[in-house]
Amino acid sequence: MKFFVALTVVVLQLAVCYAGLPNYITQEEFAAIRGQKIPIGILLCQNMERVSTWIWSTSVDQRRGSYTLDPTFSDEQRIQVALAIQAYHDATCIRFIPKEDHHQSWVDILHDPTVCGVAHVCMNTGAQFAKFGGSCVSAGTMV
């Protein structure tokens, strides 16, 4: 019983601690990492015009992927998420944007201490997920 009570207190403390954080990376967080890069190589398509008809619509809206961010990520972990998102922005035509009510498909970026990195991200309608935890909450793992 004591363990259950202690665990409940820790969970409640975490919820209160992170309750004020938005469920997306803020412009201030992106500004804080400006200039930092992670070595992911070149992900650019050589012939984007031709390839985009196979993968992405030529519409900018179709190249955007909406996401939510688990509020239990720490400030340092949020920086890692921001670095990963920025890496995609720098190297591809994909743009991650915060989920809004009208978005029909999105990725929930979740903090799960029981996994290193697990994702179910396909072209589906509705929520999809990417989970990161432990020592694997790093931009390199996320990319």
PDB file of C-alpha atoms in Angstrom, residues 74-140:
ATOM      1  CA  SER A  74      11.396  17.482 -19.376  1.00  0.00           C
ATOM      2  CA  ASP A  75      12.817  20.766 -20.668  1.00  0.00           C
ATOM      3  CA  GLU A  76      15.991  18.978 -21.837  1.00  0.00           C
ATOM      4  CA  GLN A  77      13.943  16.285 -23.581  1.00  0.00           C
ATOM      5  CA  ARG A  78      11.838  18.956 -25.302  1.00  0.00           C
ATOM      6  CA  ILE A  79      15.085  20.404 -26.677  1.00  0.00           C
ATOM      7  CA  GLN A  80      15.895  16.983 -28.142  1.00  0.00           C
ATOM      8  CA  VAL A  81      12.447  16.815 -29.770  1.00  0.00           C
ATOM      9  CA  ALA A  82      12.950  20.322 -31.163  1.00  0.00           C
ATOM     10  CA  LEU A  83      16.337  19.309 -32.610  1.00  0.00           C
ATOM     11  CA  ALA A  84      14.779  16.265 -34.292  1.00  0.00           C
ATOM     12  CA  ILE A  85      11.931  18.301 -35.775  1.00  0.00           C
ATOM     13  CA  GLN A  86      14.378  20.950 -36.966  1.00  0.00           C
ATOM     14  CA  ALA A  87      16.518  18.236 -38.591  1.00  0.00           C
ATOM     15  CA  TYR A  88      13.510  17.118 -40.651  1.00  0.00           C
ATOM     16  CA  HIS A  89      12.758  20.742 -41.560  1.00  0.00           C
ATOM     17  CA  ASP A  90      16.366  21.340 -42.637  1.00  0.00           C
ATOM     18  CA  ALA A  91      16.794  18.153 -44.664  1.00  0.00           C
ATOM     19  CA  THR A  92      13.379  17.401 -46.178  1.00  0.00           C
ATOM     20  CA  CYS A  93      10.225  19.005 -47.507  1.00  0.00           C
ATOM     21  CA  ILE A  94       8.315  17.734 -44.450  1.00  0.00           C
ATOM     22  CA  ARG A  95       7.112  20.373 -41.990  1.00  0.00           C
ATOM     23  CA  PHE A  96       5.833  19.389 -38.559  1.00  0.00           C
ATOM     24  CA  ILE A  97       3.186  21.748 -37.218  1.00  0.00           C
ATOM     25  CA  PRO A  98       1.229  21.718 -33.944  1.00  0.00           C
ATOM     26  CA  LYS A  99      -2.046  19.781 -34.229  1.00  0.00           C
ATOM     27  CA  GLU A 100      -5.192  21.844 -34.484  1.00  0.00           C
ATOM     28  CA  ASP A 101      -8.785  20.671 -34.090  1.00  0.00           C
ATOM     29  CA  HIS A 102      -9.395  20.397 -37.844  1.00  0.00           C
ATOM     30  CA  HIS A 103      -6.444  18.042 -38.480  1.00  0.00           C
ATOM     31  CA  GLN A 104      -7.643  14.524 -39.230  1.00  0.00           C
ATOM     32  CA  SER A 105      -4.270  12.784 -38.939  1.00  0.00           C
ATOM     33  CA  TRP A 106      -1.445  13.481 -36.520  1.00  0.00           C
ATOM     34  CA  VAL A 107       1.452  11.972 -34.606  1.00  0.00           C
ATOM     35  CA  ASP A 108       1.394  11.868 -30.803  1.00  0.00           C
ATOM     36  CA  ILE A 109       5.018  12.174 -29.658  1.00  0.00           C
ATOM     37  CA  LEU A 110       4.880  10.356 -26.331  1.00  0.00           C
ATOM     38  CA  HIS A 111       7.203   9.922 -23.367  1.00  0.00           C
ATOM     39  CA  ASP A 112       7.246   6.289 -22.231  1.00  0.00           C
ATOM     40  CA  PRO A 113      10.042   5.274 -19.841  1.00  0.00           C
ATOM     41  CA  THR A 114       9.405   1.579 -20.606  1.00  0.00           C
ATOM     42  CA  VAL A 115      10.613   1.806 -24.225  1.00  0.00           C
ATOM     43  CA  CYS A 116      13.619   3.193 -26.059  1.00  0.00           C
ATOM     44  CA  GLY A 117      11.920   4.143 -29.293  1.00  0.00           C
ATOM     45  CA  VAL A 118       8.747   2.689 -30.808  1.00  0.00           C
ATOM     46  CA  ALA A 119       6.622   4.186 -33.556  1.00  0.00           C
ATOM     47  CA  HIS A 120       3.514   3.419 -35.543  1.00  0.00           C
ATOM     48  CA  VAL A 121       3.491   6.141 -38.166  1.00  0.00           C
ATOM     49  CA  CYS A 122       1.804   5.332 -41.462  1.00  0.00           C
ATOM     50  CA  MET A 123      -0.579   7.149 -43.740  1.00  0.00           C
ATOM     51  CA  ASN A 124      -3.623   6.560 -41.558  1.00  0.00           C
ATOM     52  CA  THR A 125      -6.455   8.792 -40.484  1.00  0.00           C
ATOM     53  CA  GLY A 126      -6.435   9.632 -36.807  1.00  0.00           C
ATOM     54  CA  ALA A 127      -3.751   9.417 -34.168  1.00  0.00           C
ATOM     55  CA  GLN A 128      -0.462   7.629 -34.727  1.00  0.00           C
ATOM     56  CA  PHE A 129       2.345   7.499 -32.199  1.00  0.00           C
ATOM     57  CA  ALA A 130       6.065   7.701 -31.643  1.00  0.00           C
ATOM     58  CA  LYS A 131       7.219   6.795 -28.123  1.00  0.00           C
ATOM     59  CA  PHE A 132      10.602   7.585 -26.628  1.00  0.00           C
ATOM     60  CA  GLY A 133      11.956   6.926 -23.159  1.00  0.00           C
ATOM     61  CA  GLY A 134      14.935   6.263 -20.967  1.00  0.00           C
ATOM     62  CA  SER A 135      18.293   7.265 -22.408  1.00  0.00           C
ATOM     63  CA  CYS A 136      16.782   7.173 -25.902  1.00  0.00           C
ATOM     64  CA  VAL A 137      15.100  10.575 -25.668  1.00  0.00           C
ATOM     65  CA  SER A 138      17.618  12.044 -28.071  1.00  0.00           C
ATOM     66  CA  ALA A 139      17.330  13.782 -31.407  1.00  0.00           C
ATOM     67  CA  GLY A 140      19.426  11.058 -33.041  1.00  0.00           C
TER      68      GLY A 140
END
